[in-house]
Tab-separated table of C-alpha atoms in Angstrom:
chain	number	residue	atom	x	y	z
F	17	MET	CA	3.659	26.886	-39.369
F	18	GLY	CA	5.315	23.655	-39.386
F	19	LEU	CA	2.616	22.091	-37.675
F	20	ARG	CA	-0.092	23.337	-39.016
F	21	LEU	CA	1.310	22.253	-42.650
F	22	ARG	CA	1.258	18.817	-41.602
F	23	ILE	CA	-2.316	18.894	-39.886
F	24	VAL	CA	-4.228	20.421	-43.114
F	25	VAL	CA	-1.795	17.690	-45.679
F	26	ALA	CA	-3.519	14.639	-43.167
F	27	THR	CA	-6.752	16.025	-43.298
F	28	GLY	CA	-6.568	16.581	-46.701
F	29	ILE	CA	-5.537	12.846	-47.606
F	30	ILE	CA	-8.456	11.281	-45.051
F	31	ALA	CA	-10.687	13.139	-46.621
F	32	SER	CA	-9.412	11.985	-50.457
F	33	LEU	CA	-9.435	8.679	-49.402
F	34	SER	CA	-12.836	8.812	-47.991
F	35	MET	CA	-13.886	10.095	-51.246
F	36	LEU	CA	-12.090	7.688	-52.986
F	37	LEU	CA	-14.137	4.984	-51.045
F	38	LEU	CA	-17.576	5.994	-51.395
F	39	THR	CA	-18.057	7.251	-54.645
F	40	PRO	CA	-19.477	3.375	-55.392
F	41	PHE	CA	-21.393	3.086	-52.984
F	42	VAL	CA	-22.981	6.413	-53.500
F	43	GLY	CA	-23.371	5.492	-56.796
F	44	TRP	CA	-25.024	2.702	-56.426
F	45	LEU	CA	-27.544	3.731	-53.727
F	46	ALA	CA	-28.304	7.080	-56.288
F	47	GLY	CA	-28.444	3.837	-58.356
F	48	LEU	CA	-31.103	2.199	-56.268
F	49	ALA	CA	-33.277	5.362	-55.617
F	50	ALA	CA	-33.050	5.725	-59.552
F	51	LEU	CA	-34.812	2.486	-59.936
F	52	PRO	CA	-38.814	2.553	-60.442
F	53	SER	CA	-40.060	2.094	-56.427
F	54	GLY	CA	-41.683	-1.533	-57.465
F	55	VAL	CA	-38.192	-2.474	-58.494
F	56	LEU	CA	-36.413	-1.325	-55.040
F	57	ALA	CA	-39.322	-2.723	-52.519
F	58	ALA	CA	-38.488	-6.350	-54.778
F	59	LEU	CA	-34.853	-5.989	-54.344
F	60	LEU	CA	-35.035	-4.966	-50.874
F	61	ALA	CA	-37.387	-8.078	-49.906
F	62	LEU	CA	-34.712	-9.775	-51.605
F	63	PHE	CA	-32.573	-8.915	-49.180
F	64	ALA	CA	-33.795	-9.322	-46.219
F	65	SER	CA	-35.140	-12.672	-47.338
F	66	ARG	CA	-32.218	-13.531	-48.643
F	67	TRP	CA	-29.658	-12.198	-45.783
F	68	ILE	CA	-32.908	-12.056	-42.745
F	69	LEU	CA	-35.338	-13.992	-42.734
F	70	ALA	CA	-33.738	-16.879	-43.727
F	71	PRO	CA	-31.257	-17.277	-41.210
F	72	VAL	CA	-34.294	-16.503	-39.020
F	73	GLU	CA	-36.462	-19.416	-40.342
F	74	GLU	CA	-33.288	-22.440	-39.503
F	75	VAL	CA	-33.803	-21.327	-36.357
F	76	ARG	CA	-37.192	-21.128	-35.460
F	77	GLU	CA	-37.160	-24.369	-37.521
F	78	GLU	CA	-34.511	-25.648	-34.776
F	79	PHE	CA	-36.593	-24.689	-32.343
F	80	VAL	CA	-39.353	-26.974	-33.167
F	81	ARG	CA	-37.381	-29.693	-33.449
F	82	LEU	CA	-35.924	-29.102	-30.039
F	83	ALA	CA	-39.654	-28.366	-28.710
F	84	GLY	CA	-40.756	-31.923	-30.342
F	85	GLY	CA	-43.710	-30.231	-32.978
F	86	PRO	CA	-43.948	-30.953	-36.637
F	87	VAL	CA	-41.414	-27.898	-38.425
F	88	GLY	CA	-44.430	-26.497	-40.305
F	89	THR	CA	-46.246	-25.514	-36.950
F	90	SER	CA	-45.806	-21.744	-35.391
F	91	GLY	CA	-45.652	-19.588	-38.455
F	92	ARG	CA	-43.623	-18.260	-39.994
F	93	GLY	CA	-40.755	-15.406	-39.688
F	94	LEU	CA	-39.988	-13.293	-36.803
F	95	ALA	CA	-43.378	-14.394	-35.020
F	96	GLY	CA	-43.270	-17.678	-35.988
F	97	LEU	CA	-40.076	-17.612	-33.399
F	98	ARG	CA	-41.429	-16.074	-31.024
F	99	ARG	CA	-43.890	-18.852	-30.766
F	100	ALA	CA	-41.202	-21.512	-31.685
F	101	VAL	CA	-39.121	-20.039	-28.723
F	102	ARG	CA	-42.364	-19.783	-26.570
F	103	ALA	CA	-42.727	-24.033	-27.255
F	104	LEU	CA	-39.491	-24.777	-26.822
F	105	ALA	CA	-39.345	-22.893	-22.882
F	106	ASP	CA	-43.019	-25.096	-22.187
F	107	SER	CA	-41.979	-28.066	-23.035
F	108	ARG	CA	-38.883	-27.887	-21.100
F	109	LEU	CA	-40.268	-26.785	-18.515
F	110	ALA	CA	-42.762	-29.651	-18.936
F	111	LEU	CA	-39.408	-31.903	-18.744
F	112	ARG	CA	-38.028	-31.121	-16.313
F	113	ASP	CA	-41.567	-31.419	-14.262
F	114	GLU	CA	-42.004	-35.239	-15.382
F	115	ALA	CA	-37.964	-35.778	-14.228
F	116	ALA	CA	-39.034	-34.162	-10.833
F	117	ALA	CA	-42.456	-36.113	-10.332
F	118	LYS	CA	-40.770	-39.764	-11.593
F	119	GLN	CA	-38.157	-38.430	-8.726
F	120	ARG	CA	-40.701	-38.031	-5.937
F	121	ARG	CA	-42.181	-41.466	-7.462
F	122	TRP	CA	-39.178	-43.225	-6.921
F	123	GLU	CA	-38.359	-41.713	-3.467
F	124	ALA	CA	-41.732	-42.811	-2.511
F	125	VAL	CA	-40.940	-45.736	-3.291
F	126	VAL	CA	-37.993	-46.331	-1.821
F	127	GLU	CA	-38.765	-44.492	1.744
F	128	ARG	CA	-41.195	-47.120	1.919
F	129	LEU	CA	-39.460	-50.611	1.133
F	130	PRO	CA	-39.006	-52.546	3.643
F	131	VAL	CA	-34.990	-52.906	3.276
F	132	GLY	CA	-32.787	-50.275	4.064
F	133	VAL	CA	-31.092	-48.773	1.035
F	134	VAL	CA	-28.857	-46.125	1.361
F	135	ILE	CA	-27.749	-44.848	-1.976
F	136	LEU	CA	-23.921	-43.155	-1.707
F	137	ASP	CA	-21.928	-40.397	-3.758
F	138	ALA	CA	-17.879	-41.499	-5.646
F	139	HIS	CA	-16.832	-40.022	-2.333
F	140	GLY	CA	-18.593	-41.926	0.436
F	141	ARG	CA	-21.056	-39.056	1.523
F	142	VAL	CA	-24.711	-40.044	1.988
F	143	GLU	CA	-27.223	-39.074	-0.524
F	144	LEU	CA	-30.354	-40.852	-0.078
F	145	ALA	CA	-31.584	-42.930	3.193
F	146	ASN	CA	-34.787	-44.339	3.609
F	147	ARG	CA	-36.960	-45.354	6.049
F	148	ALA	CA	-36.274	-47.825	6.613
F	149	ALA	CA	-32.362	-47.881	7.028
F	150	GLY	CA	-32.767	-45.192	9.085
F	151	ASP	CA	-34.338	-47.543	11.624
F	152	LEU	CA	-32.341	-49.870	11.387
F	153	LEU	CA	-28.314	-47.526	11.816
F	154	GLY	CA	-29.967	-44.152	13.730
F	155	THR	CA	-30.097	-41.364	11.598
F	156	LEU	CA	-28.511	-40.622	8.412
F	157	GLY	CA	-28.100	-37.045	7.696
F	158	GLN	CA	-27.884	-36.392	3.906
F	159	GLY	CA	-24.851	-34.962	2.767
F	160	GLY	CA	-22.567	-36.546	5.596
F	161	THR	CA	-19.664	-39.937	5.054
F	162	LEU	CA	-20.930	-43.406	6.457
F	163	VAL	CA	-17.606	-43.447	8.383
F	164	GLN	CA	-19.310	-40.119	10.159
F	165	THR	CA	-22.586	-41.531	11.076
F	166	VAL	CA	-22.401	-45.413	11.388
F	167	ARG	CA	-20.267	-47.411	13.260
F	168	GLN	CA	-20.068	-50.704	12.136
F	169	HIS	CA	-17.336	-50.691	10.613
F	170	GLU	CA	-17.886	-53.784	8.233
F	171	LEU	CA	-20.632	-51.708	6.666
F	172	VAL	CA	-18.245	-48.928	6.227
F	173	GLU	CA	-15.547	-51.525	4.805
F	174	LEU	CA	-18.244	-53.162	2.412
F	175	ALA	CA	-18.729	-49.982	1.133
F	176	ARG	CA	-15.661	-48.666	0.451
F	177	GLU	CA	-15.358	-52.038	-1.629
F	178	ALA	CA	-17.913	-51.680	-3.763
F	179	LEU	CA	-16.630	-47.804	-4.282
F	180	ARG	CA	-13.112	-48.973	-5.219
F	181	GLY	CA	-15.233	-51.045	-8.293
F	182	GLU	CA	-14.810	-54.082	-6.443
F	183	GLN	CA	-17.686	-56.619	-5.767
F	184	PRO	CA	-17.994	-57.071	-2.160
F	185	GLN	CA	-19.242	-60.471	-1.171
F	186	PRO	CA	-22.642	-59.938	0.874
F	187	ILE	CA	-22.236	-59.809	5.048
F	188	VAL	CA	-24.213	-60.333	8.190
F	189	VAL	CA	-23.860	-57.380	10.399
F	190	GLU	CA	-24.636	-57.860	14.265
F	191	LEU	CA	-26.388	-54.373	15.679
F	192	THR	CA	-26.581	-53.336	19.333
F	193	ALA	CA	-29.272	-52.186	21.491
F	194	PRO	CA	-31.382	-53.611	20.594
F	195	LYS	CA	-29.670	-56.693	19.316
F	196	ARG	CA	-30.728	-57.180	15.732
F	197	PHE	CA	-28.634	-58.875	12.553
F	198	VAL	CA	-28.996	-57.431	9.428
F	199	HIS	CA	-27.265	-58.662	5.962
F	200	ALA	CA	-25.817	-56.512	3.556
F	201	ILE	CA	-24.990	-55.992	0.203
F	202	ALA	CA	-23.250	-53.310	-1.565
F	203	ARG	CA	-23.209	-52.655	-5.354
F	204	PRO	CA	-22.648	-49.793	-7.822
F	205	ALA	CA	-25.666	-48.434	-9.816
F	206	GLN	CA	-24.470	-49.607	-12.201
F	207	PRO	CA	-21.264	-52.023	-12.917
F	208	GLY	CA	-18.892	-49.826	-13.019
F	209	ASP	CA	-20.152	-46.855	-12.386
F	210	VAL	CA	-20.815	-44.863	-9.126
F	211	PRO	CA	-23.275	-44.225	-6.489
F	212	VAL	CA	-23.342	-47.157	-4.587
F	213	VAL	CA	-26.468	-48.734	-3.310
F	214	LEU	CA	-26.124	-50.220	0.042
F	215	LEU	CA	-29.471	-52.862	0.959
F	216	LEU	CA	-29.596	-53.915	4.532
F	217	GLN	CA	-31.828	-56.444	5.143
F	218	ASP	CA	-33.244	-57.358	8.914
F	219	VAL	CA	-32.670	-60.797	9.390
F	220	THR	CA	-32.675	-60.882	13.276
F	221	GLU	CA	-36.362	-63.333	12.698
F	222	LEU	CA	-35.026	-65.792	10.844
F	223	ARG	CA	-31.390	-65.741	12.911
F	224	ARG	CA	-34.051	-67.049	15.707
F	225	ALA	CA	-35.579	-69.440	13.647
F	226	GLU	CA	-32.401	-70.713	13.393
F	227	THR	CA	-31.895	-71.234	16.381
F	228	VAL	CA	-35.169	-72.653	17.564
F	229	ARG	CA	-34.863	-74.945	14.696
F	230	ARG	CA	-31.626	-75.561	16.394
F	231	ASP	CA	-32.762	-75.877	19.832
F	232	PHE	CA	-35.250	-77.890	18.829
F	233	ILE	CA	-33.319	-80.426	16.389
F	234	ALA	CA	-30.477	-80.732	20.239
F	235	ASN	CA	-33.317	-81.027	22.637
F	236	VAL	CA	-35.593	-83.247	20.374
F	237	SER	CA	-32.766	-85.426	20.820
F	238	HIS	CA	-32.123	-85.473	24.081
F	239	GLU	CA	-35.250	-85.327	25.438
F	240	LEU	CA	-35.398	-89.280	23.030
F	241	ARG	CA	-31.765	-90.043	24.126
F	242	THR	CA	-32.248	-90.221	27.331
F	243	PRO	CA	-35.694	-92.680	27.542
F	244	VAL	CA	-34.102	-94.673	25.186
F	245	ALA	CA	-30.878	-95.164	26.808
F	246	SER	CA	-32.334	-96.200	30.226
F	247	LEU	CA	-34.448	-98.752	27.756
F	248	LYS	CA	-31.411	-100.068	26.502
F	249	ALA	CA	-29.030	-100.275	29.480
F	250	LEU	CA	-32.213	-102.316	31.473
F	251	THR	CA	-32.893	-104.597	28.674
F	252	GLU	CA	-28.740	-105.507	28.784
F	253	THR	CA	-28.986	-106.218	32.413
F	254	LEU	CA	-31.963	-108.321	31.924
F	255	LEU	CA	-30.089	-110.377	29.253
F	256	ASP	CA	-27.634	-110.621	31.343
F	257	GLY	CA	-29.056	-112.517	34.081
F	258	ALA	CA	-30.957	-110.310	35.824
F	259	LEU	CA	-34.385	-111.194	33.471
F	260	ASP	CA	-34.106	-114.822	36.040
F	261	ASP	CA	-33.953	-112.645	39.925
F	262	PRO	CA	-37.862	-112.120	40.119
F	263	THR	CA	-37.115	-109.132	42.202
F	264	VAL	CA	-34.389	-107.619	40.014
F	265	SER	CA	-36.218	-108.885	36.913
F	266	ARG	CA	-40.051	-107.176	37.939
F	267	SER	CA	-38.475	-103.853	38.977
F	268	PHE	CA	-36.572	-103.560	36.152
F	269	LEU	CA	-39.768	-104.002	34.441
F	270	SER	CA	-41.568	-101.545	36.061
F	271	ARG	CA	-38.873	-99.024	35.330
F	272	ILE	CA	-39.163	-100.075	31.305
F	273	GLU	CA	-42.785	-99.180	31.418
F	274	VAL	CA	-42.421	-95.855	32.982
F	275	GLU	CA	-39.962	-95.020	30.227
F	276	VAL	CA	-41.702	-96.232	27.763
F	277	ASP	CA	-44.928	-94.932	29.629
F	278	ARG	CA	-42.689	-91.038	28.909
F	279	LEU	CA	-41.907	-91.605	25.458
F	280	ASN	CA	-45.622	-92.901	25.102
F	281	GLN	CA	-46.603	-89.078	26.449
F	282	MET	CA	-44.257	-87.509	24.546
F	283	VAL	CA	-45.427	-88.636	21.292
F	284	GLU	CA	-49.248	-87.468	22.380
F	285	GLU	CA	-47.850	-84.084	23.291
F	286	LEU	CA	-46.637	-83.622	20.044
F	287	PHE	CA	-49.373	-85.553	17.979
F	288	GLU	CA	-51.539	-82.601	19.697
F	289	LEU	CA	-49.246	-80.209	19.367
F	290	THR	CA	-48.741	-80.690	15.345
F	291	ARG	CA	-52.593	-81.208	15.146
F	292	ILE	CA	-53.413	-77.785	17.144
F	293	GLU	CA	-50.780	-75.805	14.881
F	294	SER	CA	-52.285	-77.479	11.911
F	295	GLY	CA	-55.587	-76.400	12.655
F	296	GLU	CA	-56.874	-80.162	12.582
F	297	LEU	CA	-57.758	-80.072	15.919
F	298	ALA	CA	-61.002	-78.506	15.675
F	299	MET	CA	-62.132	-76.262	19.094
F	300	ARG	CA	-65.993	-77.330	20.023
F	301	LEU	CA	-66.339	-73.329	21.755
F	302	GLU	CA	-69.460	-73.070	24.462
F	303	PRO	CA	-69.412	-70.700	27.197
F	304	VAL	CA	-67.849	-71.286	30.055
F	305	ALA	CA	-68.135	-69.355	33.435
F	306	PRO	CA	-64.276	-68.583	33.981
F	307	GLU	CA	-64.321	-70.028	37.493
F	308	THR	CA	-65.423	-73.346	36.999
F	309	LEU	CA	-62.114	-73.748	34.871
F	310	CYS	CA	-59.942	-72.471	37.593
F	311	HIS	CA	-61.740	-75.076	40.237
F	312	ALA	CA	-61.636	-77.545	37.912
F	313	VAL	CA	-57.721	-77.270	37.695
F	314	ALA	CA	-57.134	-77.029	41.197
F	315	GLU	CA	-59.452	-79.768	42.701
F	316	ARG	CA	-57.132	-82.027	40.495
F	317	LEU	CA	-53.772	-80.908	40.623
F	318	ALA	CA	-54.106	-80.861	44.677
F	319	GLY	CA	-52.636	-83.527	45.760
F	320	GLN	CA	-49.228	-82.822	43.640
F	321	ALA	CA	-49.384	-79.948	45.347
F	322	THR	CA	-49.585	-81.032	48.977
F	323	ARG	CA	-46.713	-84.178	48.450
F	324	ALA	CA	-44.494	-81.025	47.116
F	325	GLY	CA	-45.451	-79.504	50.222
F	326	LEU	CA	-47.013	-76.598	48.651
F	327	THR	CA	-50.460	-74.289	48.943
F	328	LEU	CA	-52.523	-74.395	46.221
F	329	GLU	CA	-54.747	-71.388	46.461
F	330	VAL	CA	-58.406	-69.883	43.425
F	331	ASP	CA	-58.857	-66.478	43.356
F	332	ALA	CA	-61.761	-66.723	40.570
F	333	PRO	CA	-64.851	-64.736	41.884
F	334	ILE	CA	-68.211	-65.563	40.557
F	335	GLY	CA	-69.759	-63.211	38.344
F	336	LEU	CA	-67.941	-62.510	35.624
F	337	PRO	CA	-68.574	-63.091	32.495
F	338	ALA	CA	-69.019	-66.423	30.556
F	339	VAL	CA	-65.951	-67.724	27.729
F	340	ALA	CA	-66.509	-68.529	24.600
F	341	ALA	CA	-64.226	-71.610	25.062
F	342	ASP	CA	-63.593	-75.096	24.466
F	343	PRO	CA	-63.795	-76.860	27.764
F	344	GLN	CA	-61.605	-79.929	27.917
F	345	ARG	CA	-58.424	-77.898	26.074
F	346	VAL	CA	-58.465	-74.344	28.300
F	347	GLU	CA	-58.589	-76.846	31.194
F	348	GLN	CA	-55.328	-78.612	30.344
F	349	ALA	CA	-53.670	-75.540	29.300
F	350	LEU	CA	-54.234	-74.508	32.736
F	351	VAL	CA	-53.066	-77.557	33.910
F	352	ASN	CA	-50.143	-77.854	32.092
F	353	LEU	CA	-49.401	-73.842	33.025
F	354	VAL	CA	-49.775	-74.686	37.305
F	355	HIS	CA	-48.186	-78.045	37.340
F	356	ASN	CA	-45.471	-76.416	35.342
F	357	ALA	CA	-45.879	-73.672	38.362
F	358	ILE	CA	-45.346	-76.442	41.111
F	359	LYS	CA	-42.442	-78.173	39.414
F	360	PHE	CA	-40.518	-74.942	39.665
F	361	THR	CA	-41.279	-73.926	43.281
F	362	PRO	CA	-39.724	-74.862	46.684
F	363	PRO	CA	-41.007	-76.551	49.319
F	364	GLY	CA	-43.560	-73.400	51.394
F	365	GLY	CA	-44.143	-72.311	48.750
F	366	THR	CA	-47.656	-71.108	46.938
F	367	VAL	CA	-49.458	-71.381	43.406
F	368	THR	CA	-52.202	-69.493	42.879
F	369	VAL	CA	-54.317	-69.884	39.555
F	370	GLY	CA	-56.674	-66.877	38.838
F	371	VAL	CA	-59.428	-64.955	36.638
F	372	ASP	CA	-60.241	-61.363	36.594
F	373	PRO	CA	-62.219	-59.023	33.469
F	374	MET	CA	-59.761	-57.512	30.647
F	375	VAL	CA	-60.800	-53.785	29.844
F	376	ILE	CA	-59.779	-52.785	26.522
F	377	GLU	CA	-59.848	-48.591	25.358
F	378	SER	CA	-63.047	-49.287	22.922
F	379	THR	CA	-65.380	-50.952	24.986
F	380	PRO	CA	-65.078	-49.086	28.641
F	381	THR	CA	-67.118	-50.828	30.424
F	382	THR	CA	-67.634	-53.891	28.969
F	383	PRO	CA	-64.972	-56.683	29.248
F	384	ALA	CA	-63.937	-57.951	25.990
F	385	PHE	CA	-61.697	-60.891	27.034
F	386	VAL	CA	-61.139	-62.602	30.450
F	387	ARG	CA	-57.486	-63.094	31.678
F	388	PHE	CA	-56.693	-66.221	33.338
F	389	TRP	CA	-53.921	-66.314	35.297
F	390	VAL	CA	-51.055	-69.045	37.576
F	391	ARG	CA	-48.838	-67.331	40.022
F	392	ASP	CA	-46.192	-68.410	41.806
F	393	THR	CA	-43.117	-67.828	44.420
F	394	GLY	CA	-40.484	-70.173	42.532
F	395	VAL	CA	-37.366	-69.677	40.961
F	396	GLY	CA	-38.182	-67.149	38.183
F	397	ILE	CA	-37.099	-67.219	34.603
F	398	ALA	CA	-33.887	-64.588	33.815
F	399	PRO	CA	-35.599	-61.789	31.216
F	400	GLU	CA	-33.139	-63.624	27.955
F	401	GLU	CA	-35.303	-66.709	28.469
F	402	LEU	CA	-38.422	-65.428	29.548
F	403	GLY	CA	-39.351	-64.704	25.948
F	404	ARG	CA	-38.158	-68.459	24.332
F	405	VAL	CA	-40.753	-70.260	27.173
F	406	PHE	CA	-43.204	-71.396	24.788
F	407	GLU	CA	-41.207	-73.244	22.634
F	408	ARG	CA	-41.688	-76.880	22.135
F	409	PHE	CA	-38.551	-78.111	24.389
F	410	TYR	CA	-37.533	-74.870	25.683
F	411	LYS	CA	-36.143	-75.785	29.192
F	412	ALA	CA	-35.405	-72.453	31.300
F	413	ASN	CA	-34.213	-73.585	33.931
F	414	ARG	CA	-31.794	-76.133	32.779
F	415	SER	CA	-30.591	-77.593	36.350
F	416	ARG	CA	-34.264	-79.517	36.330
F	417	ALA	CA	-33.825	-80.605	32.723
F	418	ASN	CA	-35.610	-83.874	33.933
F	419	THR	CA	-38.827	-82.635	35.030
F	420	GLY	CA	-40.871	-83.532	31.766
F	421	ALA	CA	-40.350	-83.177	27.387
F	422	GLY	CA	-41.343	-78.887	27.769
F	423	LEU	CA	-43.857	-79.163	25.486
F	424	GLY	CA	-46.909	-78.004	28.400
F	425	LEU	CA	-46.357	-74.236	27.973
F	426	ALA	CA	-46.197	-74.584	23.926
F	427	ILE	CA	-49.443	-77.081	23.950
F	428	ALA	CA	-51.136	-74.063	25.646
F	429	LYS	CA	-50.184	-71.063	24.135
F	430	HIS	CA	-51.246	-72.417	20.851
F	431	THR	CA	-53.909	-73.102	22.523
F	432	VAL	CA	-54.965	-69.891	23.948
F	433	GLN	CA	-54.031	-68.731	19.963
F	434	ALA	CA	-56.937	-70.989	18.785
F	435	HIS	CA	-58.901	-69.299	20.909
F	436	GLY	CA	-58.391	-66.469	19.920
F	437	GLY	CA	-56.602	-65.176	22.926
F	438	ARG	CA	-52.938	-64.197	23.385
F	439	ILE	CA	-50.346	-65.984	26.392
F	440	TRP	CA	-47.575	-64.096	28.061
F	441	ALA	CA	-45.519	-64.396	31.117
F	442	THR	CA	-43.388	-61.857	33.334
F	443	SER	CA	-40.944	-63.073	35.715
F	444	GLU	CA	-38.667	-62.293	38.765
F	445	VAL	CA	-35.281	-64.383	39.285
F	446	ASN	CA	-35.613	-66.137	42.592
F	447	VAL	CA	-39.371	-64.622	43.793
F	448	GLY	CA	-41.662	-66.206	41.029
F	449	SER	CA	-43.473	-65.987	37.603
F	450	GLU	CA	-46.515	-64.764	36.947
F	451	PHE	CA	-48.022	-66.557	33.379
F	452	SER	CA	-51.917	-65.447	32.115
F	453	PHE	CA	-53.596	-65.416	28.384
F	454	THR	CA	-56.799	-63.574	27.382
F	455	LEU	CA	-59.885	-65.495	26.291
F	456	PRO	CA	-62.618	-63.257	24.392
F	457	VAL	CA	-66.208	-63.222	26.398
F	458	ALA	CA	-69.109	-65.166	25.034
F	459	ALA	CA	-71.682	-63.511	22.461
F	460	VAL	CA	-74.017	-61.626	24.770
F	461	GLY	CA	-76.908	-64.066	25.705
F	462	SER	CA	-75.705	-67.130	25.895
F	463	ALA	CA	-75.817	-69.273	29.004
F	464	PRO	CA	-72.503	-69.754	31.010
F	465	SER	CA	-72.079	-73.952	31.744
F	466	ARG	CA	-70.922	-73.534	35.628
F	467	GLU	CA	-71.007	-77.277	35.826
F	468	HIS	CA	-67.872	-79.089	34.176
F	469	SER	CA	-66.472	-82.119	34.636
F	470	SER	CA	-62.191	-82.007	34.478
F	471	GLY	CA	-62.201	-85.817	33.182
């Protein structure tokens, strides 16, 4: 009975409190109900405007501002809020699409740069590598670290210095297979920030040009030093008393004449080479039968080949298309090639000068070029020197450095190029060499000249 009494008492207390709390609201609601309907509607509208629509309007205006439009647009109320939200979403999507388009354009520009570009994050992982970088360093997988994909520790250390916030000096790294030289620079994308940008430039050709320049200076100095030293020694000997001996003086004067002729020939060849390179020496093109050039060269050098104990042969069929050539210049280029072959072929060997048509894919039935070639059974040229034999003063066989100035092949090269052809060489050490060059076929209907004086 005691429990039951306690429940009844508690229930009564709760009911009393409920009535006490709700009585004012009931009275207030009863008062509102007693108001005229127009006044009640006005009060409700004021309540909605003050406590519901005003916050909605503030939110709408904020959405409109975020969307980038005028605050007064999109209407008011919940409908205006809905349109403002939609406009904001559209604006965000447009900004995202614009950013994506800019990113694609930027990546396309970087991809087409002739310089290698590698972007690293703060941990040294590759975020982006363009095609040029891949050509230089091999495949650079995105997400992998530089140390995992690059074998050159110099590049890794360069990138690490930049990641530490330093300003490392540019370096030149030598790559292998194939051998290349790469100039590398590592810098943060912005000073003091990451990621790091690694720029790679292939400077192999620049290095090669620098080597050619150094060798040219060294070779021309050597070529001039030898005859000048001989002239000085001969003149000093004559001044010391040999001039009084007619026999000795005549011998010395003959040797002086030889050295002067050698210097004069070198100067003339250099002058001619410079004129050809600069385009000052105009080529007088005319249709010429290829076989006449080969036979003219063989006739000029037959005596020299005989004295060297060699067989000089001609392999030039009649009836090939005429070439557009300056006969004198092309013949001199062939003379240089044959003369070079005679110098480097031991006694008992054979030198052959020939010509054949060269067919290209675009016109398989009509040759566009004719190939001239000179083949010997001489000492050959090492593979590492084969690409430099057409440089001025370059001599592949140092053991025979005194045989000529080393300008004949350079003159032949530039003469062929001035005719619109190309020249190349193949060789095998102790087997022989073959030098070839092409000349374009003369225009259809041109009558070839089959009589040519070798001058």
